[in-house]
Each structure stands twice: as structure tokens, then as C-alpha cells.
Coordinates of C-alpha atoms in Angstrom, one line a residue:
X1 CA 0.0 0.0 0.0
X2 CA 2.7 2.2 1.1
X3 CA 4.5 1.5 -2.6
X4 CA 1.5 2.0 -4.3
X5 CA 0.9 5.7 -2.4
X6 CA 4.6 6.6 -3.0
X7 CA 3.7 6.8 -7.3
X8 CA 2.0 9.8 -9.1
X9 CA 0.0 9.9 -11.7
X10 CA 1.6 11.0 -15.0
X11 CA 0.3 14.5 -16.2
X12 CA -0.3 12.8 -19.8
X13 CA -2.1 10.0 -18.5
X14 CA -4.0 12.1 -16.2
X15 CA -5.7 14.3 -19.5
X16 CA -6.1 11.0 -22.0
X17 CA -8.2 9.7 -18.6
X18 CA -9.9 12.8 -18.3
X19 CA -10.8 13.1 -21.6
X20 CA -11.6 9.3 -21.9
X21 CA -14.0 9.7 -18.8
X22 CA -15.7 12.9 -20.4
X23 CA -17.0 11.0 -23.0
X24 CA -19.4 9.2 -20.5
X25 CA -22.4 9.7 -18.5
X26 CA -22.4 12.7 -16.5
X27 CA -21.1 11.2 -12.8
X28 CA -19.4 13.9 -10.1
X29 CA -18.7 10.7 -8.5
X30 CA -16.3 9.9 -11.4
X31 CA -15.2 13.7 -11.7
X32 CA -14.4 13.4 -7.7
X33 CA -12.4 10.1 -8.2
X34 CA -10.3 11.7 -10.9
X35 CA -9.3 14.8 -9.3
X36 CA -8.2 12.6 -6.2
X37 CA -6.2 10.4 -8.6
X38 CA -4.4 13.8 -9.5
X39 CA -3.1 13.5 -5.7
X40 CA 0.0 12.2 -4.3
X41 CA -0.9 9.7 -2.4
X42 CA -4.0 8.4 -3.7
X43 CA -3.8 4.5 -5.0
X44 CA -6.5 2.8 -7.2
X45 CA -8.0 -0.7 -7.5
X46 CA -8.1 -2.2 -10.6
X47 CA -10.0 -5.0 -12.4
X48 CA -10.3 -5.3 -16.3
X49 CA -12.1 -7.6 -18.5
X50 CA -12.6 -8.3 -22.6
X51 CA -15.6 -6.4 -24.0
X52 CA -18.3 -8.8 -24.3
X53 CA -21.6 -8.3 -26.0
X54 CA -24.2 -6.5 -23.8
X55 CA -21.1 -6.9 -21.1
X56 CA -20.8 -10.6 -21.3
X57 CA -21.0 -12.8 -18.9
X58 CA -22.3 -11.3 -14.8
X59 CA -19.0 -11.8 -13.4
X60 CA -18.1 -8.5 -15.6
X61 CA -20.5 -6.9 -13.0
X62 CA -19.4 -8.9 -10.5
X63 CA -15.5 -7.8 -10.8
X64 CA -16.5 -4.4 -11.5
X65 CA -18.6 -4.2 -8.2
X66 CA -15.6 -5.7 -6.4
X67 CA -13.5 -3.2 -7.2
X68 CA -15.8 -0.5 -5.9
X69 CA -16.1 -2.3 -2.7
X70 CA -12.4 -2.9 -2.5
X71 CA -11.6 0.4 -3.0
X72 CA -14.1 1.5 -0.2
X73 CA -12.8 -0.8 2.2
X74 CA -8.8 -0.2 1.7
X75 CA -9.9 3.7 1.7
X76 CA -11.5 2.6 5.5
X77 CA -8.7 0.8 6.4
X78 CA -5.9 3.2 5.7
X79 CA -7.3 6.6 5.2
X80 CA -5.5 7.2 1.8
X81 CA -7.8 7.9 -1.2
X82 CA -8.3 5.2 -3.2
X83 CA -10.5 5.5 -6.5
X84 CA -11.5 2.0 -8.6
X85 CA -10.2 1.7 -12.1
X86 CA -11.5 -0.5 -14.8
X87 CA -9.1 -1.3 -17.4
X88 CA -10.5 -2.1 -20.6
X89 CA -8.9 -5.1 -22.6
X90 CA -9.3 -3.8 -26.1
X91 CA -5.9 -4.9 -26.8
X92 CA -7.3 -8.3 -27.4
X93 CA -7.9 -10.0 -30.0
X94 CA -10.0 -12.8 -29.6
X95 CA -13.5 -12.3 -31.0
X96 CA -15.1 -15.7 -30.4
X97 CA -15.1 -15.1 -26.5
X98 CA -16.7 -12.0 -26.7
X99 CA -19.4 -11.5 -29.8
X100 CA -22.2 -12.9 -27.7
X101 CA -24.3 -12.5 -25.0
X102 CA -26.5 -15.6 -23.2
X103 CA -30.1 -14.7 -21.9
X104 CA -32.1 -17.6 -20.2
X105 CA -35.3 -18.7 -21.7
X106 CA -37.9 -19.7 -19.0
X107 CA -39.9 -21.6 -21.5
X108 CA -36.8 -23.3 -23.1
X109 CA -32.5 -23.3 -23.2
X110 CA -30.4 -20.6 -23.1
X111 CA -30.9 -18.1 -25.8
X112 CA -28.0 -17.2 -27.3
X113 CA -27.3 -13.5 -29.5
X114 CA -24.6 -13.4 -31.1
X115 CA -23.0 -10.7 -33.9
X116 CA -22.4 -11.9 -37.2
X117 CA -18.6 -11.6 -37.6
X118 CA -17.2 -14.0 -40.7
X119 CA -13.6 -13.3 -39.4
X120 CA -14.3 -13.5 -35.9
X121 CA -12.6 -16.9 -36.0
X122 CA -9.4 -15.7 -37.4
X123 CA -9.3 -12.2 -36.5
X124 CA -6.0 -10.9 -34.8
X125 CA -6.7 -7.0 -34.8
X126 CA -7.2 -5.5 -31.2
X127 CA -10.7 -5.6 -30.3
X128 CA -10.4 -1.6 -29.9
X129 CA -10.7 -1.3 -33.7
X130 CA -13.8 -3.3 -34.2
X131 CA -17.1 -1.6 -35.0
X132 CA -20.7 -3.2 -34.3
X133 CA -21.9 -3.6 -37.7
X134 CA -25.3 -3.9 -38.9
X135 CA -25.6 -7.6 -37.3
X136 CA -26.2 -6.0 -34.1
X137 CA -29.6 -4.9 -34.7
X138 CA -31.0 -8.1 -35.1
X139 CA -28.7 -9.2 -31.7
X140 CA -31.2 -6.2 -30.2
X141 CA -34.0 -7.0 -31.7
X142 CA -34.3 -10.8 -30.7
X143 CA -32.7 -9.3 -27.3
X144 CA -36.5 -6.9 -26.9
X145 CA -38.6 -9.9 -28.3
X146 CA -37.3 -12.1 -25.8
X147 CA -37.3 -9.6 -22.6
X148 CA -39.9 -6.8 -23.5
X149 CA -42.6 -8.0 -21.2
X150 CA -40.0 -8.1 -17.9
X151 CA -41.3 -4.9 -15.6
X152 CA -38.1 -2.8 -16.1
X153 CA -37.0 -3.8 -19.8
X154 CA -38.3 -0.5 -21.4
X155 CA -35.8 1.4 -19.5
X156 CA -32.9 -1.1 -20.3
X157 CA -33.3 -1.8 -23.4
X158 CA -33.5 1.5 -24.4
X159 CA -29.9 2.4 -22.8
X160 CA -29.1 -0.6 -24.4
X161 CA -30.0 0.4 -28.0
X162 CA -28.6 3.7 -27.7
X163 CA -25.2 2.3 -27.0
X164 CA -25.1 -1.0 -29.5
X165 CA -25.2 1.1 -32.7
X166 CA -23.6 -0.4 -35.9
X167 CA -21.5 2.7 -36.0
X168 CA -19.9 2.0 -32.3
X169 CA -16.9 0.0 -31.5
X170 CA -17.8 -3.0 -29.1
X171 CA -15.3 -1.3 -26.6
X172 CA -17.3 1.9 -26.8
X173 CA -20.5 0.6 -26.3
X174 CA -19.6 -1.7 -23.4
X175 CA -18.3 1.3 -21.6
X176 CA -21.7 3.7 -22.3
X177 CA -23.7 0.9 -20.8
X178 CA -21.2 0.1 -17.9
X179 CA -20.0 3.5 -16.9
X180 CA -24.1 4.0 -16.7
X181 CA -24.6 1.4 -14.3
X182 CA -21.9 2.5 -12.0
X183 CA -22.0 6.0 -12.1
X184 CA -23.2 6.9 -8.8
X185 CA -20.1 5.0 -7.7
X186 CA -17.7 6.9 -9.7
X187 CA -15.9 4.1 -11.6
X188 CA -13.1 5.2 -13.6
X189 CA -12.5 3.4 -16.9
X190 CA -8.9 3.5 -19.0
X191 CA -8.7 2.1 -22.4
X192 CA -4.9 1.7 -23.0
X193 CA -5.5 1.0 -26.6
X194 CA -5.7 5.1 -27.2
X195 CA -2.7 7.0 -30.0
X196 CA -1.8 9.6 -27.0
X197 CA -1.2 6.6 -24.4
X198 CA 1.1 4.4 -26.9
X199 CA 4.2 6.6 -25.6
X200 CA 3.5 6.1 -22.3
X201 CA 3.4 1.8 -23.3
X202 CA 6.6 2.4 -25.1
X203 CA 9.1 1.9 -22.2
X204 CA 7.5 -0.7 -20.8
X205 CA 7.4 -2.9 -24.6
X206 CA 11.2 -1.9 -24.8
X207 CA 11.5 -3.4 -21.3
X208 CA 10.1 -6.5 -22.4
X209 CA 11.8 -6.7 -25.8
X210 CA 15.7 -6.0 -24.5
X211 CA 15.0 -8.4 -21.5
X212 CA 13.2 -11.1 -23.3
X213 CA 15.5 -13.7 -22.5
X214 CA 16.4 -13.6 -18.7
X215 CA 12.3 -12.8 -18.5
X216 CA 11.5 -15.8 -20.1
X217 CA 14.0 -17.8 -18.0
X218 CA 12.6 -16.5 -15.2
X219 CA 9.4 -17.1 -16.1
X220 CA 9.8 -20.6 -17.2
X221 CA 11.6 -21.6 -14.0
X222 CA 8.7 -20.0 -11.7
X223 CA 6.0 -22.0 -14.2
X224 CA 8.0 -25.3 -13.9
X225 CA 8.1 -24.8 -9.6
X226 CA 4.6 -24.1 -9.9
X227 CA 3.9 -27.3 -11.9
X228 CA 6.3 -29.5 -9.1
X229 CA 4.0 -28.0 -6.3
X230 CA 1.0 -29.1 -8.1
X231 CA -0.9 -25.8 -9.6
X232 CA -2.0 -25.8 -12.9
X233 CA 0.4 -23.0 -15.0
X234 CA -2.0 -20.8 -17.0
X235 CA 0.1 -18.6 -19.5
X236 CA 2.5 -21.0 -21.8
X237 CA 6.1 -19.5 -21.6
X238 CA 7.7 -19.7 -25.5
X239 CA 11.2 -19.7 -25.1
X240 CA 13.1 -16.3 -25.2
X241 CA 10.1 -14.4 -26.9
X242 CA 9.5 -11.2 -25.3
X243 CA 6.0 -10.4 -23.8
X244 CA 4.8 -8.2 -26.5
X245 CA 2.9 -8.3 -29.8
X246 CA 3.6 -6.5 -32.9
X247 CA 1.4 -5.6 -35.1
X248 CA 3.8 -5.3 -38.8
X249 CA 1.4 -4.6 -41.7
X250 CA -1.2 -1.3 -39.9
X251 CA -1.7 0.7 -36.8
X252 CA -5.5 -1.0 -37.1
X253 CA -3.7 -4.4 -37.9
X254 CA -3.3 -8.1 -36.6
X255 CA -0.8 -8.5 -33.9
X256 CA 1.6 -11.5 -33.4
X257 CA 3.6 -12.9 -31.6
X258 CA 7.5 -12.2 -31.8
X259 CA 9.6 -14.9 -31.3
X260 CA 13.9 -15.2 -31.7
X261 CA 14.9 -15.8 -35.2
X262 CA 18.4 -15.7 -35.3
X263 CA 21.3 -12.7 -33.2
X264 CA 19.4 -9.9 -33.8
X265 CA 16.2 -10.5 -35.6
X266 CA 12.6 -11.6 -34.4
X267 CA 10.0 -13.6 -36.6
X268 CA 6.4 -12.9 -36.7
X269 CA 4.6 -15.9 -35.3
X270 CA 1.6 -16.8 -37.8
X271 CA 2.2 -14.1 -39.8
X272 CA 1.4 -15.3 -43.4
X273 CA 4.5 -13.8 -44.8
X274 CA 7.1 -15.9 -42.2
X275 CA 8.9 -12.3 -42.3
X276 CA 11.6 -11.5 -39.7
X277 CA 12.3 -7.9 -38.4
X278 CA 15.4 -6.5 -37.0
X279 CA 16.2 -6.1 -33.3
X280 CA 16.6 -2.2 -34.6
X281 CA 13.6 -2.1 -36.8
X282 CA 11.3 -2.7 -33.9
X283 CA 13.3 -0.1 -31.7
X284 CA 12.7 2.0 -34.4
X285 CA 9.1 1.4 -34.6
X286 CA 8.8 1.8 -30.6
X287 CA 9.8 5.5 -31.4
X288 CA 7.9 6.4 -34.2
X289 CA 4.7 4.1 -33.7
X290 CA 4.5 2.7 -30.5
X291 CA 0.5 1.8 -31.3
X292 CA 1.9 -0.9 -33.1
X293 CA 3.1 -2.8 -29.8
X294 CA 0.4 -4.0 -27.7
X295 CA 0.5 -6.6 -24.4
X296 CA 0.1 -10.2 -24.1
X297 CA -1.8 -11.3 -20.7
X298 CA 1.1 -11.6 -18.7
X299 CA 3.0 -7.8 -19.3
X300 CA -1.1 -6.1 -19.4
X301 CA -0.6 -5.9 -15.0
X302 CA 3.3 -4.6 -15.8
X303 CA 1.6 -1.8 -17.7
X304 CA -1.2 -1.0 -15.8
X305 CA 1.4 -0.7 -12.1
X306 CA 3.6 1.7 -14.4
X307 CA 0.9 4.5 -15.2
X308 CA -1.3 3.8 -12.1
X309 CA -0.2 3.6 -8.6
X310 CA -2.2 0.2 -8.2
X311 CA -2.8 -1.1 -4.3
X312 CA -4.8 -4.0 -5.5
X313 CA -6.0 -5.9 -8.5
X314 CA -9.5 -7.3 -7.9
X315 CA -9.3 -10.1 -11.2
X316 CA -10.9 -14.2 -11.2
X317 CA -10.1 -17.5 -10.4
X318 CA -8.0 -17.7 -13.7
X319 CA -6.3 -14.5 -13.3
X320 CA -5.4 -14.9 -10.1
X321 CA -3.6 -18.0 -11.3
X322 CA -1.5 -16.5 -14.0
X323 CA -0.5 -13.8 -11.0
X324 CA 1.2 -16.4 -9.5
X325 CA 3.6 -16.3 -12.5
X326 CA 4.0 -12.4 -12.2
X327 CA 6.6 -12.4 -9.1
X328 CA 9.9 -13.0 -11.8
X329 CA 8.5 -10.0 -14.3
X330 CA 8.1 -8.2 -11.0
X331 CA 11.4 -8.4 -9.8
X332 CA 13.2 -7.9 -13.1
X333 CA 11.4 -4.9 -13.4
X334 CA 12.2 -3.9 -10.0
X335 CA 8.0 -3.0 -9.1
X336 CA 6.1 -4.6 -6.2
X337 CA 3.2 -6.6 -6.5
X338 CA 0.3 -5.4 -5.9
X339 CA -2.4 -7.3 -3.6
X340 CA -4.5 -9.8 -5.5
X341 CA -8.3 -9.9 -4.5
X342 CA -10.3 -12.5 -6.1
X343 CA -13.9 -11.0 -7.2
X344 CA -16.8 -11.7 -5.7
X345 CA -19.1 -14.8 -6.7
X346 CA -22.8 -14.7 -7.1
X347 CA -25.6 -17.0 -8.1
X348 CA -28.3 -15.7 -8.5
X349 CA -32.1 -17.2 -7.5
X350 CA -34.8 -15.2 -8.6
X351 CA -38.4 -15.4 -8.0
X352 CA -39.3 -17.9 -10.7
X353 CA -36.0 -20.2 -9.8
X354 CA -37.2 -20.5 -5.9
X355 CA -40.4 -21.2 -7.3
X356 CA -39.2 -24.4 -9.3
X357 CA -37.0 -25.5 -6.4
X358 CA -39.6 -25.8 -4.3
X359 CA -41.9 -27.7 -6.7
X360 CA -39.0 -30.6 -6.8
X361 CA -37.8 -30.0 -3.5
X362 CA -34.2 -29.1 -4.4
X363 CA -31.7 -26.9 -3.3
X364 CA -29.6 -24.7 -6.0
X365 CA -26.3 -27.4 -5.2
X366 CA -28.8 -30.3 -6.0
X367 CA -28.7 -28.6 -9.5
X368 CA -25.5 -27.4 -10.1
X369 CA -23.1 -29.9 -11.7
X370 CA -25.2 -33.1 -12.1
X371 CA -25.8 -34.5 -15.3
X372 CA -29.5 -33.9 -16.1
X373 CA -30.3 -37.6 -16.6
X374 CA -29.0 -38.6 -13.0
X375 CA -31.3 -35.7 -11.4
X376 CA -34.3 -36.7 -13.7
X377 CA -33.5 -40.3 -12.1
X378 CA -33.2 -38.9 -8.9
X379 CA -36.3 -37.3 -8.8
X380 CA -38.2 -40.2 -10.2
X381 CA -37.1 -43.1 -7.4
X382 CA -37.2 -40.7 -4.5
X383 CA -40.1 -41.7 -2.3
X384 CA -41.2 -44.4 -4.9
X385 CA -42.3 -48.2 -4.0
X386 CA -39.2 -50.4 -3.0
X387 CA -40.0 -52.5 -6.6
X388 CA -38.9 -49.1 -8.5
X389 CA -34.6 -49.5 -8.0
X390 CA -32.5 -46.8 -8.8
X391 CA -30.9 -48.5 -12.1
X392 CA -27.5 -48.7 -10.5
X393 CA -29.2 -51.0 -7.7
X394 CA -30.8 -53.1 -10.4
X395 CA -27.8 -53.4 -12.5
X396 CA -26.0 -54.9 -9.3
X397 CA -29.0 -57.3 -8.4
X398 CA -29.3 -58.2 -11.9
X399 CA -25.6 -58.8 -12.7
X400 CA -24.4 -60.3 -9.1
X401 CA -27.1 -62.4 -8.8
X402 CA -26.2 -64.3 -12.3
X403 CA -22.3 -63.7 -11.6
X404 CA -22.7 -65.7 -8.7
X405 CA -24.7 -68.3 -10.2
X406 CA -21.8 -68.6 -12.9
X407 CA -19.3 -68.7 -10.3
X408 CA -20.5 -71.3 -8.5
X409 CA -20.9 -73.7 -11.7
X410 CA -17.9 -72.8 -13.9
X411 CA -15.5 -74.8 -11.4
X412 CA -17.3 -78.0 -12.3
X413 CA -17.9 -77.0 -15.8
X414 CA -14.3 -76.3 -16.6
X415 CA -13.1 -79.4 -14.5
X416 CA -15.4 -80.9 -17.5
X417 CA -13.2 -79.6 -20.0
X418 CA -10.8 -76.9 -19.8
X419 CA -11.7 -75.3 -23.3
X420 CA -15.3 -74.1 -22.1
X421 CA -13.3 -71.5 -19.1
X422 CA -13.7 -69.3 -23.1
X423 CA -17.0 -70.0 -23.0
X424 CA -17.6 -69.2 -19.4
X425 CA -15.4 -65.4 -19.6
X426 CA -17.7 -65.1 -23.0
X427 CA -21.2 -65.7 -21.6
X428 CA -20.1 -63.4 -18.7
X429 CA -19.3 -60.3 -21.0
X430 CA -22.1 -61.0 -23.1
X431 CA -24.6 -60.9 -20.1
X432 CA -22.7 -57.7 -18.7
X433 CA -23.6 -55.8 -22.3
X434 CA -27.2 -56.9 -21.9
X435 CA -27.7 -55.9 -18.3
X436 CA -26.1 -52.9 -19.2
X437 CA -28.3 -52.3 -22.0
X438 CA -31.0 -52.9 -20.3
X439 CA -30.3 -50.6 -17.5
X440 CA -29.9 -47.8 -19.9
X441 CA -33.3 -48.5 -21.2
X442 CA -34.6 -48.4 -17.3
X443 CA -32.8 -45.5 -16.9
X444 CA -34.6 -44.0 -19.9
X445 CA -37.9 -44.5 -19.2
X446 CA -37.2 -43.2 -15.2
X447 CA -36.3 -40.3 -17.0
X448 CA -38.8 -39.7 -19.1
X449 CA -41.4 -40.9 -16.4
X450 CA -42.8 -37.2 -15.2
X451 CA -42.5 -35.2 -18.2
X452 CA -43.2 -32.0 -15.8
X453 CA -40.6 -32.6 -13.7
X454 CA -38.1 -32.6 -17.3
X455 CA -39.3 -29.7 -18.0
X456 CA -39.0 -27.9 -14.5
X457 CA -35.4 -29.6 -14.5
X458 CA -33.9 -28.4 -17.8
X459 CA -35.5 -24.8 -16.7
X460 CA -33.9 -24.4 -13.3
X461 CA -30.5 -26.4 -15.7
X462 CA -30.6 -23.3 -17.8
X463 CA -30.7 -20.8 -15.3
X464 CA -28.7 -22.7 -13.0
X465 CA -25.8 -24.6 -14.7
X466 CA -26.5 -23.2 -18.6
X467 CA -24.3 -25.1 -21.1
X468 CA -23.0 -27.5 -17.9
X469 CA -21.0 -23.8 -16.8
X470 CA -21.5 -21.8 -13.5
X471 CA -24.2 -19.2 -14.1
X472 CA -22.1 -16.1 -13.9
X473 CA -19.5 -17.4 -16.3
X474 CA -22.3 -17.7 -19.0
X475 CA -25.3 -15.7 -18.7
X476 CA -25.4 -12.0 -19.5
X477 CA -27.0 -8.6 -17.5
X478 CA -29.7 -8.3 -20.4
X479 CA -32.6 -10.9 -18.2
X480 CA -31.7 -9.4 -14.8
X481 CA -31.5 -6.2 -15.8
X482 CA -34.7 -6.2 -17.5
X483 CA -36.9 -8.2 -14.7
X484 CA -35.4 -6.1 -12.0
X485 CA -34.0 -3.2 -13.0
X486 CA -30.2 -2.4 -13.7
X487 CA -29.7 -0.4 -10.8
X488 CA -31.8 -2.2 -8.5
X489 CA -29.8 -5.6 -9.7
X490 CA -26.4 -3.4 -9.1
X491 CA -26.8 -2.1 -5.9
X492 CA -28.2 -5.8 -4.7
X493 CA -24.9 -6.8 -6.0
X494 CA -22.7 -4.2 -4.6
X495 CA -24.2 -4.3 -1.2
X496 CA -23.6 -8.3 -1.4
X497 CA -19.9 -7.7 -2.1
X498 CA -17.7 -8.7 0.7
X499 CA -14.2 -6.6 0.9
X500 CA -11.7 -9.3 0.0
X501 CA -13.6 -12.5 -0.1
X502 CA -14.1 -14.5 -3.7
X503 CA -16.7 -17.1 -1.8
X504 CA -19.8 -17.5 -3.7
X505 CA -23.1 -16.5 -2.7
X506 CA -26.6 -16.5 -3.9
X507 CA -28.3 -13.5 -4.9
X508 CA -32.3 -13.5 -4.4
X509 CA -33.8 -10.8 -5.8

């Protein structure tokens, strides 16, 4: 905290934020939080996530709301001013995880809207430079036939449409609709990807470039002790590339890779030329076009601790793995870490959810993470007559019963002759595939036995586990928001938020 107090502001990042900020709703909460970020010794919080449609999953909320609450509670704690930041990842490239939103459909599965990108697949430009298009009017107007009846979807859908234009980027409309949600709390939002900030990037690209092979050493010996002590390693460390993409071929291009060619030279990975470029040449280009250099995941928290004097970085289960990695880059670079504060975790149980629960008598965890047919068979033997087995129990009877029949007559039948132990190790794998079929059957027809209680059970699957996921990782704002009310569903979730905890929760609205 003390490190994070002892850095200022630059004056040039200070005016790019201002003028990035003014471009949002009015909020003298966010006019209050930049003018303390102006003072020495004020730190910030900082989360970040990729621009997804109509925000994207509710743990974009969720991390944003964390960061609020963090913020609040290390301002408490220590009396220094400290202001939440939200970085925006339009650096990114990777389309497919963000051109679509997921709604539940109470009468059905998850709805999904999604743009109509053909490239999306094989994009590598920063998401920074990608418009709407015209495919997002028909992503809107599925969005209002699907949620126009909910109480509060008039007023949400219409901030919703004004935002989503074809003319918009997706990181500008993501940010009108998020900045609006959260402006009573004075969120501050950065988009590094912006002409006047690519000097400020520059030292920190010709850091990673000139150091990329101790970093990468460094880095590959922290991911191997990570591996020996049992953690999963999230980021893949290539071997002496520098932490940096390039992009060769336009400001507005795609970015790649750099890895070591040969003393002196750096090829472009995937790029479909297989061109190399001097160590000089992209020195050069770090003078004259810095916007060319953008970050990979692992030098974006290098960046955002050299222009912001960050206390804390609230991120998810994911990130906070790959900050495990940080601690060589870290040293080399001779910054301190800052504090890593997992984001909250919600599910959330609205009125129509509790309802179905307690039709089947189920809690939300008898739900989450079992296969639908087990529940379905669940719910069908429970309180039945003793003659209606679970098909596990009848597979056993079915199959011990005749496997100790067998057993006690194959000793006199192979004394007979030894040829027919074959026959004997045949008949019993043959039986085993027809109990097993059989069971499967039984299983079928217990799961297709109350056709009310399928239904009720893919409904609360969909709200509850959609696409066998947690909740918040796949459905989007757009159905809350709408049944009720974006700032009513905010503040339930801000109020929920507990100052460095990531345990889960349920929400009921």
C-alpha cells in the first residue's frame, strides 16, 4: 500500500483519462475520483475484463462491483484515497469469446445473440478497432422480443440500443452501458489502446523486448516450480520471446507474436508472410509508432502498475492463477506486486427459480453440476415403491445375482473340460452388455417418467448450470436487468460484495 501511495499519476495520463472519462455519462462521482487520482498519495484498484456483447458474462458486473467495494474498504482501512479503475482489454484479440451475450429462456434453453462476424474466428486485430456492424440490430432486436414483457425492460433496453449502434466499437459501447450502471459509484474506466497513451506503453514494450531472454528464464523456472507443487500454470512461456505483440502490416492491424529468429532478428509468429524484423527495426518502430506494440496477458498488470499507482487488483479464479507467474517479471522490473483480491461470486435465485425449487424439492447445489439424466432419475425413485430401483441398484441385483450363479458352476464345468473357461469369460461379457443395456433403457424410461418434472429440471439447468458452466460465467446482465432493474440488480450486488472474499453466494432478488 505504502509502494502503491509513494507513485504519481503521470500529467499525460492524467488528461487521456480525463478526456476518456468525459466521454461518458455525467457522474461527479467519477469527476471526484479523478481529481483525487491527481493527488499524491492516492492509489487505485483495478479489475479489467474483454468487451463482451451486452457486457458478457455477470461476473463483468461482478468484478466491477468488487473493485468499488475494494476500494471503499482499503480507503476505510488506511485513510489514503483510493478511486477504482476499470481497465478495458481492447488490446485483445479474440473475437469468439466476446461476440455474444446468453439470456435464459424460461420456456426453453439458453438463448443465445450473437454478432455476425465471418472473421471473428481468425481475427488478430485488437478488439479496440472493431465496430458493431449492422448484425447487431438483429442481436437487439431478438434481445427486446425475448425480454420486452420483464417490468423494467423499457428502460434497459433503451440504454441498451442507444449504446449497440452499428456505427460503435464494441469497446465503446460496453463502456456507455457500464459507466451507466456504476456511475453513482464513480468508476473510472482507461482504455490503454488510445494514440496519446502508446508513448507512455513504449518503455514498458522496450523493457520486455531488450530483457526477453532472462524474462523468459525467469518465467519458465517459476511456471516449472509451480507445476512441481501441483498448480495448474495458466500462460504458456515460449522460449526467449518477449511479452509483447507486434502488429507489422497497420496501426489498425493483426498482432503476433514475436519470437527469436536468429542474433538480432525476431519472426512474426503466424504471420502469413514468415517475415523476420530486426532487433533495430522494432526499436525504431517503438519510437515512431508505438501503437503498433500491444500486451500479451502476462505484461497487461506490468503496464497497468507503471501509469497507475495500483494497491490492489481485484481479477478471477483464472487471473489470479497467472499472478502467480508475475513475481519474476516483478522483480526484473524492480516493481512490487500489488495485492491480488479475487472477485466476488454470485448465483443468483430469482423469484421464478425458488419457485421451481420448491416444486421438486431441491436446493440450487442439487442442480449445479449433475448430469440432467441422474437428477431426472433422482427425482423419479425418490419416495417411490421399494420395486422401482435406482438403475445402478438393479444393474448390481441383476448382474451379481447371475455372476454368482456362474461362479458357482464354472468350477465343475471347466473341470469338464478346460476349453469351455472361453465360454464361461464369453457368456459373462455378453450378459454384462445386456444388463447394461438394459439398464440404460430403465434409466430412460425413469427419465422420461414425469414429463413435468423434465421440464421444470432443464429450466432451473438453464438458469442454473447453462451449457454445464457456472451461471455467472455464461449468462449475460440483459434478463436481470430487465426483470429487476439495472440499478436495482447493481446495488443488490454491490451491497452483497464482501471486501476481499471470492466465496460464492446466492443472490435473491
Amino acid at each position: 500500500m505504502a509502494a502503491a501511495a509513494s507513485r504519481t499519476v503521470s500529467p499525460a495520463l492524467l488528461d487521456v483519462l480525463g478526456a476518456q472519462n468525459a466521454r461518458l455519462a455525467p457522474s461527479p462521482a467519477r469527476e471526484r475520483n479523478l481529481a483525487l487520482l491527481a493527488q499524491p498519495g492516492t492509489v487505485a484498484v483495478v479489475t479489467g475484463q474483454q468487451m463482451g456483447l451486452f457486457l458478457g458474462p455477470l461476473y463483468t458486473l461482478y468484478k466491477a462491483a468488487s473493485a468499488i467495494v475494494t476500494a471503499r474498504a482499503l480507503q476505510e482501512e488506511t485513510g489514503r484515497p483510493c478511486v477504482p479503475v476499470f481497465w478495458l482489454q481492447t488490446e485483445d484479440h479474440d473475437l469468439p469469446e466476446i461476440d455474444h451475450c446468453v439470456i435464459p429462456r424460461p420456456g426453453g434453453g439458453p438463448c443465445r445473440l450473437a454478432l455476425e462476424l465471418p472473421d471473428a474466428a481468425t481475427s488478430r486485430a485488437p478488439i479496440a478497432h472493431r465496430h458493431l456492424g449492422p448484425s447487431v440490430l438483429p442481436a437487439l432486436a431478438a434481445l427486446r422480443a425475448e425480454l420486452e414483457a420483464e417490468p423494467h425492460a423499457a428502460q434497459f433496453l433503451s440504454l441498451l440500443e442507444r449504446a449497440y449502434r452499428p456505427d460503435a466499437t464494441l469497446a465503446g459501447a460496453f463502456t456507455e452501458v457500464l459507466s451507466s450502471l456504476f456511475a453513482e459509484e464513480g468508476l473510472l474506466f482507461l482504455d490503454p489502446r488510445d494514440a496519446r497513451l502508446a508513448p507512455l506503453a513504449a518503455p514498458v514494450h522496450r523493457f520486455a523486448l531488450q530483457e526477453a531472454g532472462p524474462l523468459s528464464s525467469a518465467l519458465a523456472a517459476r511456471a516449472e516450480a509451480l507445476t512441481r507443487a501441483g498448480y495448474t500454470v495458466q500462460v504458456h512461456i515460449r522460449p526467449g520471446s518477449p511479452l509483447s505483440f507486434f502488429s507489422p502490416d497497420a496501426l489498425d492491424g493483426p498482432r503476433y507474436r514475436l519470437d527469436p529468429a536468429h542474433e538480432g532478428a525476431w519472426s512474426l509468429v503466424g504471420h502469413p508472410d514468415n517475415g523476420t524484423l530486426s532487433q533495430d527495426a522494432l526499436h525504431a518502430a517503438l519510437e515512431h509508432e508505438p501503437l503498433r506494440f500491444t500486451t500479451s496477458a502476462l505484461l497487461r498488470p506490468l503496464l497497468q502498475d507503471t501509469w497507475l499507482p495500483t494497491a490492489a487488483y481485484v481479477g478471477g479464479p483464472g487471473e489470479l492463477a497467472y499472478f502467480a507467474q508475475l513475481a519474476p517479471l516483478y522483480a526484473h522490473a524492480g516493481r512490487p506486486m500489488p495485492l491480488a483480491i479475487p472477485r466476488a461470486r454470485f448465483r443468483v435465485l430469482d423469484d421464478r427459480t425458488r419457485r421451481w425449487l420448491g416444486k421438486l424439492e431441491l436446493r440450487p447445489d442439487d442442480v449445479v453440476g449433475v448430469p440432467r439424466d441422474t437428477l431426472l432419475t433422482q427425482l423419479a425413485t425418490r419416495g417411490a415403491p421399494e420395486a422401482l430401483e435406482t438403475p445402478e441398484a438393479l444393474e448390481a441385483r441383476l448382474f451379481g445375482a447371475f455372476s454368482a450363479e456362474l461362479e458357482r458352476v464354472a468350477g465343475p464345468v471347466t473341470a469338464l473340460d478346460a476349453n469351455l473357461q472361453d465360454a464361461v469369460r464369453r457368456t459373462q461379457g455378453t450378459v454384462r452388455v445386456a444388463v447394461s443395456r438394459l439398464t440404460g433403457r430403465y434409466r430412460r424410461a425413469l427419465a422420461r417418467r414425469d414429463a413435468t418434472a423434465a421440464e421444470q429440471v432443464d429450466r432451473l439447468r438453464t438458469f442454473l448450470f447453462p451449457e454445464d458452466a457456472p451461471q455467472e460465467r455464461v449468462l449475460g446482465l440483459p434478463y436481470f436487468a430487465c426483470r429487476v432493474g439495472a440499478r436495482a440488480f447493481t446495488q443488490q450486488v454491490l451491497d452483497a460484495c464482501v471486501p476481499f472474499s471470492g466465496d460464492s453466494k446466492d443472490l435473491t432478488p
